């Protein structure tokens, strides 16, 4: 049961253009969403997040959009830079009645920025 | 801040054996979570420890167990290893159990043969 899905395993974008990474979720109990970036041989690093009470959050070149009715979020990177080449994971969390705030991750999208 | 360190970085074990993976959390972080990342998949939540007690568990059998120590270190133990346990195991620490500011370690790559 894949509650968070990233349907594009890979994405290739020209340097300087916009990169758009997509994520869909099925569980309406999710109320907080995060994007992580992962380089080979390193752990995921936090990039940007959004609460379900917002529909947009911006941090420098990175913007996350949330469409709750469609259960869809996207990450926009503009302008894309070669250092952005990595695997990007979408993650979701919510109050499931447990003490732990677990993250449910998508499968990841490998982004390649071409010079 | 010293970050999150995991050891060993790579490990090869035989089916049926037991393994212990270690994690040293970021100083001051009293919550540690463990995730399993199979090849081509996203990380999956195994369990979380808060102040040395397990306070949440994912869909993993009891042969996956953990410990958290007062010095911010923790362990993941897996008994009766199966081939499907081959994965990258990630440790993540945070200030408290309801804080999303997770810091991940680089992981331990476990191969079961």
Coordinates of C-alpha atoms in Angstrom, one line a residue:
Chain A
X1 CA 0.0 0.0 0.0
X2 CA 2.0 3.0 -1.4
X3 CA 0.5 6.0 0.4
X4 CA 2.9 8.4 -1.1
X5 CA 3.8 8.1 -4.8
X6 CA 6.4 9.8 -7.0
X7 CA 5.4 8.5 -10.4
X8 CA 8.5 9.8 -12.2
X9 CA 11.6 7.7 -11.4
X10 CA 13.8 10.2 -13.2
X11 CA 13.8 13.8 -14.6
X12 CA 16.3 15.6 -16.8
X13 CA 16.4 19.4 -17.0
X14 CA 18.6 21.9 -18.6
X15 CA 20.7 24.1 -16.3
X16 CA 18.9 27.4 -15.7
X17 CA 15.4 26.1 -16.4
X18 CA 12.7 25.1 -13.9
X19 CA 12.6 21.6 -12.4
X20 CA 9.2 20.4 -11.3
X21 CA 9.0 17.2 -9.2
X22 CA 5.6 15.8 -8.4
X23 CA 4.2 13.7 -5.6
X24 CA 0.7 12.2 -4.9
X25 CA -0.7 10.9 -1.6
X26 CA -3.7 8.9 -0.7
X27 CA -4.1 9.3 3.1
X28 CA -6.2 12.4 4.0
X29 CA -4.8 12.2 7.5
X30 CA -1.5 13.5 6.4
X31 CA -1.1 17.1 7.5
X32 CA 2.6 17.9 7.0
X33 CA 4.7 17.3 3.9
X34 CA 8.5 17.5 3.4
X35 CA 11.0 17.2 0.6
X36 CA 14.4 15.6 1.1
X37 CA 17.4 15.5 -1.2
X38 CA 19.8 12.6 -1.3
X39 CA 23.3 12.4 -2.8
X40 CA 24.9 9.0 -3.2
X41 CA 26.6 7.7 0.0
X42 CA 24.9 10.3 2.1
X43 CA 21.7 10.4 4.2
X44 CA 18.7 12.4 3.1
X45 CA 18.9 16.1 3.9
X46 CA 15.9 18.2 4.6
X47 CA 15.0 20.7 1.8
X48 CA 11.6 22.3 2.4
X49 CA 8.3 21.5 4.1
X50 CA 4.7 22.6 4.1
X51 CA 1.8 22.3 6.5
X52 CA -1.6 21.3 5.2
X53 CA -3.0 24.7 6.3
X54 CA -0.9 26.3 3.5
X55 CA -0.9 25.9 -0.2
X56 CA 2.6 27.3 -0.9
X57 CA 5.9 27.7 0.8
X58 CA 9.0 29.3 -0.6
X59 CA 12.6 29.2 0.3
X60 CA 15.0 30.8 -2.1
X61 CA 15.1 28.8 -5.3
X62 CA 12.7 26.1 -3.9
X63 CA 9.0 26.4 -3.7
X64 CA 6.6 23.7 -2.6
X65 CA 2.9 23.7 -3.7
X66 CA 0.2 21.7 -2.0
X67 CA -3.2 20.9 -3.6
X68 CA -5.2 19.2 -0.9
X69 CA -8.3 18.5 -3.0
X70 CA -6.1 16.7 -5.5
X71 CA -3.9 15.2 -2.8
X72 CA -0.9 16.4 -4.8
X73 CA 2.2 18.4 -4.1
X74 CA 5.0 19.6 -6.2
X75 CA 8.5 21.0 -5.7
X76 CA 9.7 23.7 -8.1
X77 CA 13.4 24.5 -8.4
X78 CA 14.3 27.6 -10.3
X79 CA 16.8 28.2 -11.7
X80 CA 18.1 24.7 -11.7
X81 CA 21.8 24.3 -11.0
X82 CA 24.2 21.3 -11.6
X83 CA 24.5 20.8 -7.8
X84 CA 20.8 20.1 -7.7
X85 CA 21.4 16.7 -9.4
X86 CA 20.3 14.2 -6.7
X87 CA 17.5 11.9 -5.7
X88 CA 14.5 13.8 -4.3
X89 CA 12.1 12.2 -1.9
X90 CA 8.7 13.5 -1.0
X91 CA 7.5 12.5 2.6
X92 CA 4.3 12.9 4.5
X93 CA 3.4 12.7 8.1
X94 CA 0.3 13.1 10.3
X95 CA -1.3 12.5 13.7
X96 CA -2.0 8.8 13.7
X97 CA -2.6 8.6 17.4
X98 CA 0.9 7.4 18.1
X99 CA 3.6 9.3 19.9
X100 CA 5.9 8.9 17.0
X101 CA 5.8 11.3 14.1
X102 CA 6.8 8.8 11.4
X103 CA 7.5 9.9 7.9
X104 CA 6.0 8.1 4.9
X105 CA 8.3 8.4 1.9
X106 CA 7.7 8.2 -1.8
X107 CA 10.0 6.1 -4.0
X108 CA 12.1 9.1 -5.1
X109 CA 12.8 10.9 -8.3
X110 CA 16.3 11.1 -9.7
X111 CA 16.9 14.7 -11.0
X112 CA 19.7 15.3 -13.5
X113 CA 20.6 18.9 -14.4
X114 CA 22.4 19.1 -17.7
X115 CA 24.9 21.9 -18.4
Chain B
X1 CA 26.7 20.0 16.5
X2 CA 28.3 16.7 15.5
X3 CA 25.6 15.4 13.2
X4 CA 24.4 11.8 13.0
X5 CA 27.0 9.0 12.5
X6 CA 26.3 5.4 11.7
X7 CA 28.5 2.3 11.9
X8 CA 29.5 0.3 10.1
X9 CA 29.0 1.8 6.7
X10 CA 28.9 -1.6 5.0
X11 CA 28.2 -5.1 6.3
X12 CA 27.7 -8.5 4.8
X13 CA 25.9 -11.2 6.8
X14 CA 24.6 -14.7 6.1
X15 CA 21.0 -15.6 6.2
X16 CA 19.9 -16.7 9.7
X17 CA 22.6 -14.6 11.4
X18 CA 22.0 -11.6 13.7
X19 CA 23.2 -8.1 13.2
X20 CA 23.6 -4.9 15.3
X21 CA 23.7 -1.5 13.6
X22 CA 24.8 1.5 15.6
X23 CA 23.9 5.2 15.5
X24 CA 25.2 8.2 17.3
X25 CA 22.6 10.9 17.4
X26 CA 23.2 14.6 17.2
X27 CA 23.9 16.1 20.6
X28 CA 20.8 17.1 22.4
X29 CA 18.4 15.1 20.2
X30 CA 16.4 12.8 22.5
X31 CA 14.5 11.1 19.6
X32 CA 15.9 8.6 17.2
X33 CA 14.1 6.9 14.3
X34 CA 15.2 4.0 12.1
X35 CA 14.3 3.6 8.5
X36 CA 14.9 0.8 6.0
X37 CA 15.6 1.8 2.4
X38 CA 15.4 -1.1 -0.1
X39 CA 17.0 -0.6 -3.6
X40 CA 14.9 1.7 -5.7
X41 CA 12.5 2.5 -2.9
X42 CA 12.0 5.3 -0.4
X43 CA 12.9 4.9 3.2
X44 CA 10.3 2.9 5.3
X45 CA 9.8 3.6 9.0
X46 CA 10.9 0.8 11.3
X47 CA 10.5 2.4 14.8
X48 CA 11.2 5.4 16.9
X49 CA 12.7 5.8 20.4
X50 CA 12.0 8.7 22.6
X51 CA 13.9 9.0 25.9
X52 CA 15.0 5.3 25.7
X53 CA 11.5 4.0 25.2
X54 CA 10.0 2.8 21.9
X55 CA 7.1 5.1 21.1
X56 CA 6.0 4.0 17.6
X57 CA 6.6 1.1 15.2
X58 CA 6.1 0.5 11.5
X59 CA 5.1 -2.7 9.8
X60 CA 8.2 -4.7 10.7
X61 CA 8.3 -8.1 12.5
X62 CA 9.5 -8.4 16.1
X63 CA 12.9 -9.7 15.0
X64 CA 13.6 -6.0 14.4
X65 CA 14.4 -4.5 17.7
X66 CA 16.1 -1.4 19.1
X67 CA 17.7 0.3 22.0
X68 CA 18.4 3.9 22.8
X69 CA 21.0 4.9 25.4
X70 CA 21.3 8.0 27.6
X71 CA 24.3 9.2 25.7
X72 CA 22.2 9.8 22.5
X73 CA 23.5 6.5 20.9
X74 CA 21.1 3.8 19.7
X75 CA 21.2 0.4 18.1
X76 CA 19.1 -1.5 15.6
X77 CA 19.1 -5.3 16.0
X78 CA 17.9 -7.7 13.5
X79 CA 17.6 -11.4 14.3
X80 CA 17.3 -14.4 11.9
X81 CA 18.3 -12.4 8.9
X82 CA 16.5 -13.0 5.6
X83 CA 17.7 -12.1 2.1
X84 CA 15.0 -9.4 1.9
X85 CA 16.6 -7.6 4.8
X86 CA 19.3 -6.4 2.4
X87 CA 18.9 -2.7 2.4
X88 CA 20.3 0.7 3.5
X89 CA 19.4 1.3 7.1
X90 CA 19.1 5.0 8.1
X91 CA 19.1 6.5 11.5
X92 CA 17.5 9.9 12.0
X93 CA 17.6 12.0 15.2
X94 CA 15.4 15.0 16.2
X95 CA 15.0 17.3 19.2
X96 CA 11.8 15.5 20.3
X97 CA 9.3 13.0 19.0
X98 CA 7.0 15.7 17.5
X99 CA 9.7 17.7 15.7
X100 CA 10.2 17.2 12.0
X101 CA 13.7 18.5 12.0
X102 CA 15.2 15.1 11.4
X103 CA 18.9 14.8 10.8
X104 CA 19.7 11.6 8.9
X105 CA 23.0 9.6 9.1
X106 CA 24.6 8.3 5.9
X107 CA 23.3 4.8 6.6
X108 CA 24.6 1.3 6.9
X109 CA 24.4 -0.8 3.7
X110 CA 23.5 -4.4 4.8
X111 CA 23.8 -7.3 2.4
X112 CA 22.4 -10.7 3.4
X113 CA 23.7 -13.6 1.4

